[in-house]
XYZ file of C-alpha atoms in Angstrom:
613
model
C -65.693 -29.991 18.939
C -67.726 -33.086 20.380
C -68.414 -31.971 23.926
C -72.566 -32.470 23.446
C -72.471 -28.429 22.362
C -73.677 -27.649 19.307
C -70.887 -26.809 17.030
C -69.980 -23.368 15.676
C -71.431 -23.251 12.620
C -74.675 -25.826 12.579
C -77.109 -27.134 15.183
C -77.492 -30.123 17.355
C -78.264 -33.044 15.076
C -81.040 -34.162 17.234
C -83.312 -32.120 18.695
C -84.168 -32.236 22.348
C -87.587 -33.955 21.266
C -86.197 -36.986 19.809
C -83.888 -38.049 22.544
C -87.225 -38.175 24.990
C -85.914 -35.288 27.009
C -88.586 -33.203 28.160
C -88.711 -29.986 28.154
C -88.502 -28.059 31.887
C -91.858 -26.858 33.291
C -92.042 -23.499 33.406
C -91.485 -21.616 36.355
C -94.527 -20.074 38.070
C -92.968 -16.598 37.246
C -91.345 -17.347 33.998
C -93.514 -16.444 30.471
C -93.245 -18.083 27.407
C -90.983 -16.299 24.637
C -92.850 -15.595 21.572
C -92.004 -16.928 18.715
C -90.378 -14.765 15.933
C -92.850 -13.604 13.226
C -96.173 -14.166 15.808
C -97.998 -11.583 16.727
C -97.313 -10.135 20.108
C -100.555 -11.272 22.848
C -102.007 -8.875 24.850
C -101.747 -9.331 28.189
C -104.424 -9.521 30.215
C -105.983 -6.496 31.629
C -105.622 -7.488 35.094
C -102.213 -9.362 34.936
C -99.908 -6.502 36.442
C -97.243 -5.011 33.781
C -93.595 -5.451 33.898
C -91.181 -3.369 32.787
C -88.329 -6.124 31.804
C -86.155 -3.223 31.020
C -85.755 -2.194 34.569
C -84.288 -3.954 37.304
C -85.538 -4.815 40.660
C -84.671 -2.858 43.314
C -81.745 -4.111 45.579
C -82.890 -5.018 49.135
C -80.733 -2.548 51.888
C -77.608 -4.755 53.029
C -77.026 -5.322 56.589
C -74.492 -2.991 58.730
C -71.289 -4.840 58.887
C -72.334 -7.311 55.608
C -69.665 -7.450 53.068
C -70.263 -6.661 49.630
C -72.417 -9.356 47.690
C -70.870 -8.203 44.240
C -73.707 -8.678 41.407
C -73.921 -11.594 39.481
C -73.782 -10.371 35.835
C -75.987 -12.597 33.564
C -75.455 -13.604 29.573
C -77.781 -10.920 27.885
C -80.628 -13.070 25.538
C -79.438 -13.369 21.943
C -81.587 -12.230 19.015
C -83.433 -14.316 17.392
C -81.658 -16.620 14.677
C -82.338 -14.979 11.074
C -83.537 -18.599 10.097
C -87.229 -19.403 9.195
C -89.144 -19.903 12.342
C -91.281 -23.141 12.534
C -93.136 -25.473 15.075
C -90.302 -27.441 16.086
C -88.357 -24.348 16.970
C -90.694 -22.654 18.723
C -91.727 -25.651 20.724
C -87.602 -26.005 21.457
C -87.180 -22.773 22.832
C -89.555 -22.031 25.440
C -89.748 -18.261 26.416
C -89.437 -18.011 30.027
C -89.941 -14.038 31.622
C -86.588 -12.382 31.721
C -85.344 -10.389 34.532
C -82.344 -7.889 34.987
C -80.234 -7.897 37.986
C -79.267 -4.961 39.717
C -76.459 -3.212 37.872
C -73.054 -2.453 40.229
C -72.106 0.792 41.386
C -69.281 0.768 38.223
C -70.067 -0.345 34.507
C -67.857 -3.537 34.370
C -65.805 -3.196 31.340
C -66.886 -3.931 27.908
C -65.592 -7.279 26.969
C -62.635 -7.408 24.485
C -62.810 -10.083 21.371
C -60.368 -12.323 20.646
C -57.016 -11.576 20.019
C -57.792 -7.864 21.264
C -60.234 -6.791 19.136
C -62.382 -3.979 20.207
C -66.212 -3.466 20.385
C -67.136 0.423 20.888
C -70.469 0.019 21.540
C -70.520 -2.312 24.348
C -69.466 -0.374 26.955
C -71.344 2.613 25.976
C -74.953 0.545 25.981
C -73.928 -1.009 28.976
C -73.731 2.134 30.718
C -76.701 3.566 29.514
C -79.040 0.785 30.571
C -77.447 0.423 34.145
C -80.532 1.380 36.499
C -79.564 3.361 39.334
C -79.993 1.350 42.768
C -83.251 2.211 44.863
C -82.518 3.998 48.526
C -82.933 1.109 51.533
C -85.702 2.242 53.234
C -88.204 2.180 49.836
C -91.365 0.205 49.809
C -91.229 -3.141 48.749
C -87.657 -3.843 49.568
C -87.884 -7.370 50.682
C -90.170 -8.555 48.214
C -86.970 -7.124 45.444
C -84.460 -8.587 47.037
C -86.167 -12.389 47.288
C -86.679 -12.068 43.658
C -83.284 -10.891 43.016
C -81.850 -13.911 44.956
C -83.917 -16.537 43.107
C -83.010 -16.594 39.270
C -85.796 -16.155 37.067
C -85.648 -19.323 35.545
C -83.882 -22.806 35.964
C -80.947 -24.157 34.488
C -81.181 -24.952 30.413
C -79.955 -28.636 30.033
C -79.719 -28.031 26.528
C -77.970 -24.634 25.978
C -80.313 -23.246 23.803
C -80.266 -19.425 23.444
C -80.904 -17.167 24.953
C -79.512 -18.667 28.139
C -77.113 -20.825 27.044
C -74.020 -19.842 25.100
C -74.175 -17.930 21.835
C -75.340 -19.887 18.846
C -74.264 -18.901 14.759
C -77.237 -16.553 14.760
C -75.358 -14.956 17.000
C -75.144 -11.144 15.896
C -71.163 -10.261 14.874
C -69.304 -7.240 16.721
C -70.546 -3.961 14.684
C -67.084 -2.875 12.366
C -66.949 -0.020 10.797
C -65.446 0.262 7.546
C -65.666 3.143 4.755
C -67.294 0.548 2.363
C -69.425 -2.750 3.687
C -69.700 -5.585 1.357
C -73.208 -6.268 0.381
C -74.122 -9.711 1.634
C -75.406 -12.672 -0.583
C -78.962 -13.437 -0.490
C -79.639 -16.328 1.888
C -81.576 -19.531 1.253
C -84.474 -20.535 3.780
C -83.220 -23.821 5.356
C -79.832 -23.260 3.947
C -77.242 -23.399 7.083
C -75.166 -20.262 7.320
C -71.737 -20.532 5.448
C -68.830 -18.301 6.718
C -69.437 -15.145 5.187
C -71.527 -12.101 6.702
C -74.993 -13.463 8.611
C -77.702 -10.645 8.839
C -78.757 -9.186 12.179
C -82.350 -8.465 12.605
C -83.067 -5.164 13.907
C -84.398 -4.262 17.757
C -88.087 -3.468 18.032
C -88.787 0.305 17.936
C -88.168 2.037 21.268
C -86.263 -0.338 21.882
C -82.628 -0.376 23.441
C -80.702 -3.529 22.602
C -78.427 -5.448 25.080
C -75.391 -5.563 24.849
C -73.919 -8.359 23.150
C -71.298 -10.844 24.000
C -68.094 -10.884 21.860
C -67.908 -13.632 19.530
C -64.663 -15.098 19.043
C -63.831 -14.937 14.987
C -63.193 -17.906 13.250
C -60.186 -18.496 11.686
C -56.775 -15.906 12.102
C -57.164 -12.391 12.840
C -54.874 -10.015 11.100
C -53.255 -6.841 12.966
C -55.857 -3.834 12.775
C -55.081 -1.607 9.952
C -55.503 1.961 10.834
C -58.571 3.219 12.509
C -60.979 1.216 9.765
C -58.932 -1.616 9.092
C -60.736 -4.130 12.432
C -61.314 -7.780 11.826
C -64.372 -8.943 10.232
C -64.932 -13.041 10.599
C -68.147 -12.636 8.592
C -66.939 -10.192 5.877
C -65.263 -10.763 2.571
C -62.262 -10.833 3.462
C -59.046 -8.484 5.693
C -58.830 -5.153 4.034
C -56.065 -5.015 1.539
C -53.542 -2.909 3.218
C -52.701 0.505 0.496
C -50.102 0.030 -1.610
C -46.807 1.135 -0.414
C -45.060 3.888 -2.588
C -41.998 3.364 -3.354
C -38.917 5.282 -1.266
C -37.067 8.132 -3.638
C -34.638 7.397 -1.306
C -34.310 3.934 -2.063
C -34.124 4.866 -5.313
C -31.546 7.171 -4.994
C -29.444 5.084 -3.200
C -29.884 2.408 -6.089
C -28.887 4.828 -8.499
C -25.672 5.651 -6.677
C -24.764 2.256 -6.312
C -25.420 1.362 -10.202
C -23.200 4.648 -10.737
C -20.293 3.884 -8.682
C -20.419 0.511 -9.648
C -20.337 1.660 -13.511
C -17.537 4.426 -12.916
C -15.525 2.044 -10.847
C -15.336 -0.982 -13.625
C -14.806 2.160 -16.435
C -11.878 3.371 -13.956
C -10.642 -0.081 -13.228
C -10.665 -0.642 -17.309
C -8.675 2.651 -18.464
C -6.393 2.380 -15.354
C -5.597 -0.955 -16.768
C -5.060 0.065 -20.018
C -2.801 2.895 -19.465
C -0.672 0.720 -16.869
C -0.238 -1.863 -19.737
C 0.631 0.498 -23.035
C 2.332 3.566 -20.521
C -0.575 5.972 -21.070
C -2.985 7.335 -23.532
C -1.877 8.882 -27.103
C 1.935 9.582 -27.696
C 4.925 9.827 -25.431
C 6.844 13.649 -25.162
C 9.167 13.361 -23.011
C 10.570 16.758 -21.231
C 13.932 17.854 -21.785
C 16.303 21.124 -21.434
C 17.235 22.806 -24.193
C 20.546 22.780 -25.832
C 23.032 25.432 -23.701
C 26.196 26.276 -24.692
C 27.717 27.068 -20.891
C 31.440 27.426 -20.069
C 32.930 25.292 -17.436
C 35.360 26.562 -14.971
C 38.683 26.428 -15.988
C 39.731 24.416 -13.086
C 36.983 22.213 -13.417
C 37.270 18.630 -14.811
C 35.798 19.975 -18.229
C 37.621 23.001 -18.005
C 40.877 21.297 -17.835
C 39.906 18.405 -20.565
C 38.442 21.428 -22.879
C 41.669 23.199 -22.589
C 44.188 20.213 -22.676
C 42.777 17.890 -25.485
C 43.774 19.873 -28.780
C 47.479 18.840 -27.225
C 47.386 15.647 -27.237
C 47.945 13.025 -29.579
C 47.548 9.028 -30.780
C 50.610 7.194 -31.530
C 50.097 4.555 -33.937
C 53.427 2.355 -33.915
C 54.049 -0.671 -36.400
C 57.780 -2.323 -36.866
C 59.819 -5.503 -36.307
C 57.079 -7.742 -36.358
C 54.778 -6.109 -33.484
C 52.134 -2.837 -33.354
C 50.966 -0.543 -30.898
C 49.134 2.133 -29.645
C 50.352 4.942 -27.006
C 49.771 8.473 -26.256
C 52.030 12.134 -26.132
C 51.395 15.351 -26.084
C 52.830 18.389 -27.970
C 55.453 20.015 -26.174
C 56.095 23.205 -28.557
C 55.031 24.528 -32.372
C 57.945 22.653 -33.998
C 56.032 19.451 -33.701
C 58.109 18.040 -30.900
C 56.197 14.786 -29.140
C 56.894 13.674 -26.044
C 56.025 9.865 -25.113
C 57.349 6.594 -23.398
C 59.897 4.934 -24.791
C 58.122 1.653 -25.159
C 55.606 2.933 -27.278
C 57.722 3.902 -30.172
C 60.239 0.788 -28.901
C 58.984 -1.148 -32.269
C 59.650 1.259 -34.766
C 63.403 1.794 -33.497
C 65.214 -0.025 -35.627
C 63.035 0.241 -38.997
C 59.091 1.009 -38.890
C 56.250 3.652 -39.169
C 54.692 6.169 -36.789
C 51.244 7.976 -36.883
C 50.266 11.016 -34.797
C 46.339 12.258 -35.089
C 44.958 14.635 -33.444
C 42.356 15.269 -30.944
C 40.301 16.517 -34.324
C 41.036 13.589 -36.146
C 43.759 15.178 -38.310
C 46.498 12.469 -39.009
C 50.332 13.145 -39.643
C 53.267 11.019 -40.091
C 56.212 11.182 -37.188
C 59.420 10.463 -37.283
C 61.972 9.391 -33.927
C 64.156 12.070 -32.563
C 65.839 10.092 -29.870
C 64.751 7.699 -26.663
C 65.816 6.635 -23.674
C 65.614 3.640 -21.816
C 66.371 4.043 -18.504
C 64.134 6.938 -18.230
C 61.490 5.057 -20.312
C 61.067 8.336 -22.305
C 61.306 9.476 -26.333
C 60.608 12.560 -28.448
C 58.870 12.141 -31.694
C 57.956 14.707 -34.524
C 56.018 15.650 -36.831
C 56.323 18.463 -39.963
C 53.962 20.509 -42.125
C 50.791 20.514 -39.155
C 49.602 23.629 -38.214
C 47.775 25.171 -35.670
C 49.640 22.980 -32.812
C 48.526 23.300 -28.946
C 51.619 23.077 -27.273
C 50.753 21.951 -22.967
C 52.089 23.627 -20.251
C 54.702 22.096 -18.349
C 54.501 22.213 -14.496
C 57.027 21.659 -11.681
C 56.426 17.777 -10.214
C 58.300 19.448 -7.088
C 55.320 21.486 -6.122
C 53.316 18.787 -5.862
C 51.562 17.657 -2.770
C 49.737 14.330 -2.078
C 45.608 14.684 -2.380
C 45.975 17.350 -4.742
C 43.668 16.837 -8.026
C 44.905 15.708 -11.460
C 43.784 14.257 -14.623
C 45.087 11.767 -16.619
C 44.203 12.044 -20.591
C 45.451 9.292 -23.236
C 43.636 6.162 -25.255
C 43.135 3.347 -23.310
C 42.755 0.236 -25.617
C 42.812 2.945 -28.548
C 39.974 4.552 -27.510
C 41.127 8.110 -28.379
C 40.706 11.702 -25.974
C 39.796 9.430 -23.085
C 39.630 12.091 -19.956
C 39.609 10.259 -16.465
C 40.378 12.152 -13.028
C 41.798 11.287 -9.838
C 44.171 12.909 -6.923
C 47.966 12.187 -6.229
C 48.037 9.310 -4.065
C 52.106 9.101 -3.200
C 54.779 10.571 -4.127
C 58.754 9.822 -4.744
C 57.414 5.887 -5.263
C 60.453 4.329 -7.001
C 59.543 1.577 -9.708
C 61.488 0.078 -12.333
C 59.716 -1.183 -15.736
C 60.947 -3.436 -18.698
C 63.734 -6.062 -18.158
C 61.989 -8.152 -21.115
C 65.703 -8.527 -22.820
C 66.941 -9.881 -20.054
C 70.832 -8.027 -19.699
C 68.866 -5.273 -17.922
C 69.593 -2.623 -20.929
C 65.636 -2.147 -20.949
C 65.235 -1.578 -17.439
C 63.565 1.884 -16.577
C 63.894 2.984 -12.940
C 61.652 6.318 -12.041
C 60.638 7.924 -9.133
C 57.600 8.256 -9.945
C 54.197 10.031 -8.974
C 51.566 7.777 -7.982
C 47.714 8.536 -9.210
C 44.849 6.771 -8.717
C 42.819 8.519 -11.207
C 42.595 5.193 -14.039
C 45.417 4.844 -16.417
C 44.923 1.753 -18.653
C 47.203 -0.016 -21.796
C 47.181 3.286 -24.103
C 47.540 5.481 -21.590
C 50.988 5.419 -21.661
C 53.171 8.787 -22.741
C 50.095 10.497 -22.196
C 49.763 13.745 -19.897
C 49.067 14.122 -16.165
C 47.680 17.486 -15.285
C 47.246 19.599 -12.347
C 44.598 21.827 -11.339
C 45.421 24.376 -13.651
C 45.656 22.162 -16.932
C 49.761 22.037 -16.747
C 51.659 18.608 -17.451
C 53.082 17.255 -14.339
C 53.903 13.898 -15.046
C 53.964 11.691 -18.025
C 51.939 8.461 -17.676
C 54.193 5.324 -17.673
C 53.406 2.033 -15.760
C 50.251 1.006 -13.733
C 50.815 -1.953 -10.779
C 48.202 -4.960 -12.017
C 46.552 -7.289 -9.693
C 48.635 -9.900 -8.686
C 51.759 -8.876 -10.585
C 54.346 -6.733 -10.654
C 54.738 -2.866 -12.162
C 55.262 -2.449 -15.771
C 54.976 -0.470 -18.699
C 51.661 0.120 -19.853
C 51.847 -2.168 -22.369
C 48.746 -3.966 -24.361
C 49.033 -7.395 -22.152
C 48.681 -5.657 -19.085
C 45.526 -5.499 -17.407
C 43.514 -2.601 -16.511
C 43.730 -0.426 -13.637
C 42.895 -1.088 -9.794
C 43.959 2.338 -9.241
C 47.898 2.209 -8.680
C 49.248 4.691 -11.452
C 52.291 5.906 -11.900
C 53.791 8.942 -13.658
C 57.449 10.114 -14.766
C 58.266 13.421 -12.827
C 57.836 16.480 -15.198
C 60.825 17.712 -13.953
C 62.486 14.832 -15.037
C 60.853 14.353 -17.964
C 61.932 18.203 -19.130
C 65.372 17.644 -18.882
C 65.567 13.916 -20.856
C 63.303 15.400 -23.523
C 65.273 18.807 -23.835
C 68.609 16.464 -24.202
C 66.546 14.068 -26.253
C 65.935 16.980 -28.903
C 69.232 18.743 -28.537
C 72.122 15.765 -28.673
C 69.464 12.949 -29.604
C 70.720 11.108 -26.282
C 70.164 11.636 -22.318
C 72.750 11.864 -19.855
C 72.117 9.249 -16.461
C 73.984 10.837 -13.303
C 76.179 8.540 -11.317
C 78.031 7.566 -8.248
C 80.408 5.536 -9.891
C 79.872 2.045 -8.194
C 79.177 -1.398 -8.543
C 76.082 -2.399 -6.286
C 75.085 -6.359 -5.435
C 72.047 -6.293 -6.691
C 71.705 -10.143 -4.673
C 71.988 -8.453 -1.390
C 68.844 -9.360 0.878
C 69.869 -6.704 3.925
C 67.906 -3.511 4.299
C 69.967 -1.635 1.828
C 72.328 -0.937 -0.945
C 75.577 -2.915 -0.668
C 78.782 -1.988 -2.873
C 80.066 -4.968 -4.158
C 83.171 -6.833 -4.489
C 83.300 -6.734 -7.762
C 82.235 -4.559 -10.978
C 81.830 -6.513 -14.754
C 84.370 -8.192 -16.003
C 86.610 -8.561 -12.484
C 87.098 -4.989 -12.468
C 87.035 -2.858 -9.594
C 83.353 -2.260 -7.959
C 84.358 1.372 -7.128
C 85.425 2.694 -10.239
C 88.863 4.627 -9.581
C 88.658 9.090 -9.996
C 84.608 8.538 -9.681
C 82.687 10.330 -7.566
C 82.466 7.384 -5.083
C 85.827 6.812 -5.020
C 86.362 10.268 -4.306
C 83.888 10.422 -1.456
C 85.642 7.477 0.136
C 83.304 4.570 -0.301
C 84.904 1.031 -0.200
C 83.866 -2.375 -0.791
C 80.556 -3.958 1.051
C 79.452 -0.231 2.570
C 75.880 -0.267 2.778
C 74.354 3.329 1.498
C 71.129 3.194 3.831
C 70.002 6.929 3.125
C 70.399 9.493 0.094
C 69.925 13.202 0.952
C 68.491 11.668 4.429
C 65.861 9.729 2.578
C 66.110 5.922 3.582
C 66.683 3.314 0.706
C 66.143 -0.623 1.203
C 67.429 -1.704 -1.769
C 69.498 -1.469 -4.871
C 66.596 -0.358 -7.068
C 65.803 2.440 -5.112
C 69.377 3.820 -4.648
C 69.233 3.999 -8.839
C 65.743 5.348 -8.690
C 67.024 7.911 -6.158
C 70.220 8.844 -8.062
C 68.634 9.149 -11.201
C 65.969 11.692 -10.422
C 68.728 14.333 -10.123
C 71.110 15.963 -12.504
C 74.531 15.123 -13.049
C 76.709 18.027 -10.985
C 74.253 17.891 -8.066
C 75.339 17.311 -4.525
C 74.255 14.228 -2.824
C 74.529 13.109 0.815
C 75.008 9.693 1.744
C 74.591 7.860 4.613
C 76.659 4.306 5.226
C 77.188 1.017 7.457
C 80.374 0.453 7.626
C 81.458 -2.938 10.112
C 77.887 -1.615 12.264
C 79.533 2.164 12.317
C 77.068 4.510 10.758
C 79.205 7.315 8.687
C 78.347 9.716 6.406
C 79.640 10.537 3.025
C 79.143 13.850 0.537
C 80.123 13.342 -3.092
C 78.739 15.069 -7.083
C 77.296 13.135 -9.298
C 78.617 11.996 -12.381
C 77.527 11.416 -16.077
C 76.847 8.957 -18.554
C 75.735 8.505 -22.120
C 72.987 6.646 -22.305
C 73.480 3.967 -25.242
């Protein structure tokens, strides 16, 4: 600072002296201050005593006056702790000092900068506060003149004690448990910024109280109740260390942990999801039971129905293949399609094994085409499961079966399914071409699968008994046929050869080595496109196509009648009036129903016989 005050920490660079100021006379009731280290003067014995630690009493204020509040005055500064010389004493003068009356409350002590505290302030202040004389005592006016008029005039220069505190200034007391010693000053040397000593008060006597100094530099927050700022000490008290929080710790130590477990987790979970686990795999399973199925079960029924069937390996004429039959009785009689064992008819071999692998040769009994059936045997086997036969006219549609054969020679294939139609008339064969190979059956229709190798094999019901003899399956996008191996496999339109039927060729089969086919006796147009069978003009050859003392004949049936119904059972074609025929015996009694010119009349005749070639 440059405002013509002396700065903080040194003195005016030119003393009052040398700028030809001088000094202020002394006022007539002022005394000179005496210098520090002199010894004090007496005074003389008639100069009257004052007490300059009391005040003067306060005149009485007027009734109706306001309040004059006290002026409070800067208390005198000790002396400097510098050497004291001639030049110093002549600059400070010592005018008499004189307290004002105190007010009626101790003002409050003065707070340092930056709100620090001096706790001895207030309590000196209060101590040396004189209590105010009464109105009426002697020597009133005379007090309160004096009290008016200051006891000395104005310092131009500032100088302590009346001007404003100087370095020498004594520092606020701090307490602290341990005070740094301070370092031994210099004489002349100017204080520096550490601790500056503070001469002690004469005996007896009570010291003002002092003016807070403003520190120099920052003041730290107070730390605790000994921890106050001290701008001359050594230095802010170093705050205690700080222990360190167990629960900090703790709380580390859980993190490292959970960090540690969760990387070891993350590292085995890996691991087992890439190798499937830890160690080797044992897998859980049942152990081996030997349970028995329900007979009418699918198992059941295989169980009981396999040792019975058979394999037919064909070869002959050029050509091989592979069917199915079953054993029909302990002679070793076979009963199968006829277009399995078609190539060995002439001149070739036959095979038969067994569900248990055992192999035998066969040899042909007799076959039929029309009814697409044969009978096969074989000799010196033993221990033969004959099957059951069933009746094909108990049967109802939905009820269960299951087909058994080898399906592109895969041997003891089981596969299960339900009846899906019955009385479904198909025809098979026809590859000759004069119509000698046809087969015409009314048929049972399955859709449990049936597939090339199924054929001659056995249809069962429910209770393991044959009721049909697989024969033809209907491929997608053709026609029916025998289950030869060019067909295709099955979309689930089987068909089976009546039992019933299939009893009676075999039984004639075995017996006279040929079948009987029941007849009617006509000649049907097999071109006709109407809905039904038409008699036609004409049998082979030009003969007649009502064959004279045949059944037909007999029953009155001419030229171009149209048979629409057989035993009330509509027909649409030619086909199905064979296929209709031919699923009875010859000596039954059939029913006929005909269109004769748009009259409807109805006709009852017996079948007929013929040897099948």
């Amino acid at each position: 600072m440059n405002d013509g005050k002396p700065n903080w920490w040194s003195r005016p660079s030119t003393p009052p002296e040398a700028e030809g100021i001088s000094p202020p006379p002394p006022a007539d009731d002022d005394f000179p201050l005496q210098a520090p280290g002199a010894a004090p003067e007496e005074p003389a014995p008639d100069a009257p005593r004052v007490d300059m630690t009391k005040s003067l009493p306060e005149p009485p204020a007027p009734v109706g006056a306001p309040a004059v509040p006290p002026v409070p005055t800067t208390p005198p500064a000790p002396p400097s702790a510098a050497p004291a010389g001639p030049d110093r004493d002549a600059e400070t003068p010592a005018p008499p000092v004189s307290e004002p009356p105190a007010p009626a409350e101790a003002p409050e002590a003065p707070s340092g900068p930056e709100g620090a505290e001096f706790p001895d302030a207030p309590a000196q202040a209060s101590a040396e506060a004189p209590v105010a004389a009464p109105a009426d005592a002697p020597g009133a006016p005379a007090a309160a003149e004096a009290a008016a008029r200051p006891l000395h005039e104005p310092d131009e220069y500032r100088t302590p004690p009346y001007g404003e505190p100087g370095p020498w200034a004594p520092a606020p007391p701090v307490q602290r448990p341990t005070a740094p010693v301070p370092p031994p000053q210099v004489p002349g040397q100017v204080p520096g910024p550490g601790p500056v000593p503070v001469p002690s008060p004469p005996h007896g006597a009570v010291p003002p109280p002092q003016a807070p100094v403003p520190p120099h530099g920052p003041v730290p927050p107070p730390q605790g109740a000994w921890g106050q700022y001290d701008p001359w000490g050594a230095g802010a008290v170093p705050p205690p260390a700080r222990k360190k929080s167990r629960r900090g710790l703790a709380l580390a130590g859980a993190l490292a942990f959970a960090l540690l477990t969760g990387v070891i987790g993350g590292g085995v979970g890996a691991y087992v999801e890439r190798n499937g686990g830890v160690g080797t795999i044992d897998l859980p399973q049942a152990s081996a039971e030997d349970l028995d199925r329900a007979p009418g079960s699918v198992a059941g029924i295989a169980a009981g129905a396999l040792p019975g069937v058979v394999t037919l390996h064909v070869s002959g004429g050029g050509s091989a293949g592979t069917g199915t039959g079953f054993v029909l009785n302990n002679r070793g009689h076979i009963l199968t399609n006829n277009h399995v064992v078609d190539a060995a008819a002439a001149s070739g071999a036959i095979t038969v094994t067994f569900s248990s692998g055992e192999t035998a040769p066969a040899k042909l009994i007799g076959r039929d085409t029309g009814y697409d059936l044969a009978v096969v045997q074989v000799t010196g086997v033993k221990g033969l499961k004959p099957l059951p036969l069933g009746n094909s006219d108990s049967v109802r549609v939905g009820d269960p079966v299951v087909a058994i054969g080898a399906p592109f020679d895969l041997a003891n294939t089981v596969t299960s399914g339900i009846i899906s139609a019955k009385e479904r008339p198909i025809t098979a064969g026809g590859e000759k071409g004069d119509g000698t190979d046809i087969s015409y059956v009314d048929a049972l229709q399955t859709d449990a699968p049936i597939n090339p190798g199924n054929s001659g094999g056995p249809l069962l019901d429910g209770k393991g008994r044959v009721i049909g003899i697989n024969s033809a399956i209907r491929a997608a996008g053709g026609s029916g046929g025998q289950g030869g191996a060019s067909q295709p496999g099955s979309i689930g339109l089987g068909f089976a050869i009546p039992v019933n039927q299939g009893k009676r060729v075999a039984e004639e089969l075995i017996n006279n080595g040929k079948a009987v086919h029941p007849v009617i006796g006509v000649t049907l147009d097999m071109q006709f496109s109407g809905d039904g069978a038409r008699v036609g003009d004409k049998g082979k050859d030009g003969t007649a196509s009502v064959t004279p003392g045949g059944p037909a004949a007999k029953a009155g049936l001419r030229p171009h009648d149209v048979i629409t119904k057989v035993n009330g059972q509509r027909v649409h074609n030619g086909e199905e009036l064979i296929v209709k025929i031919r699923a009875h015996r010859p000596g039954d009694e059939l029913t006929l129903t005909l269109d004769r010119d748009g009259r409807e009349i109805t006709r009852t005749l017996v079948l007929g016989s013929s040897q099948s070639g």
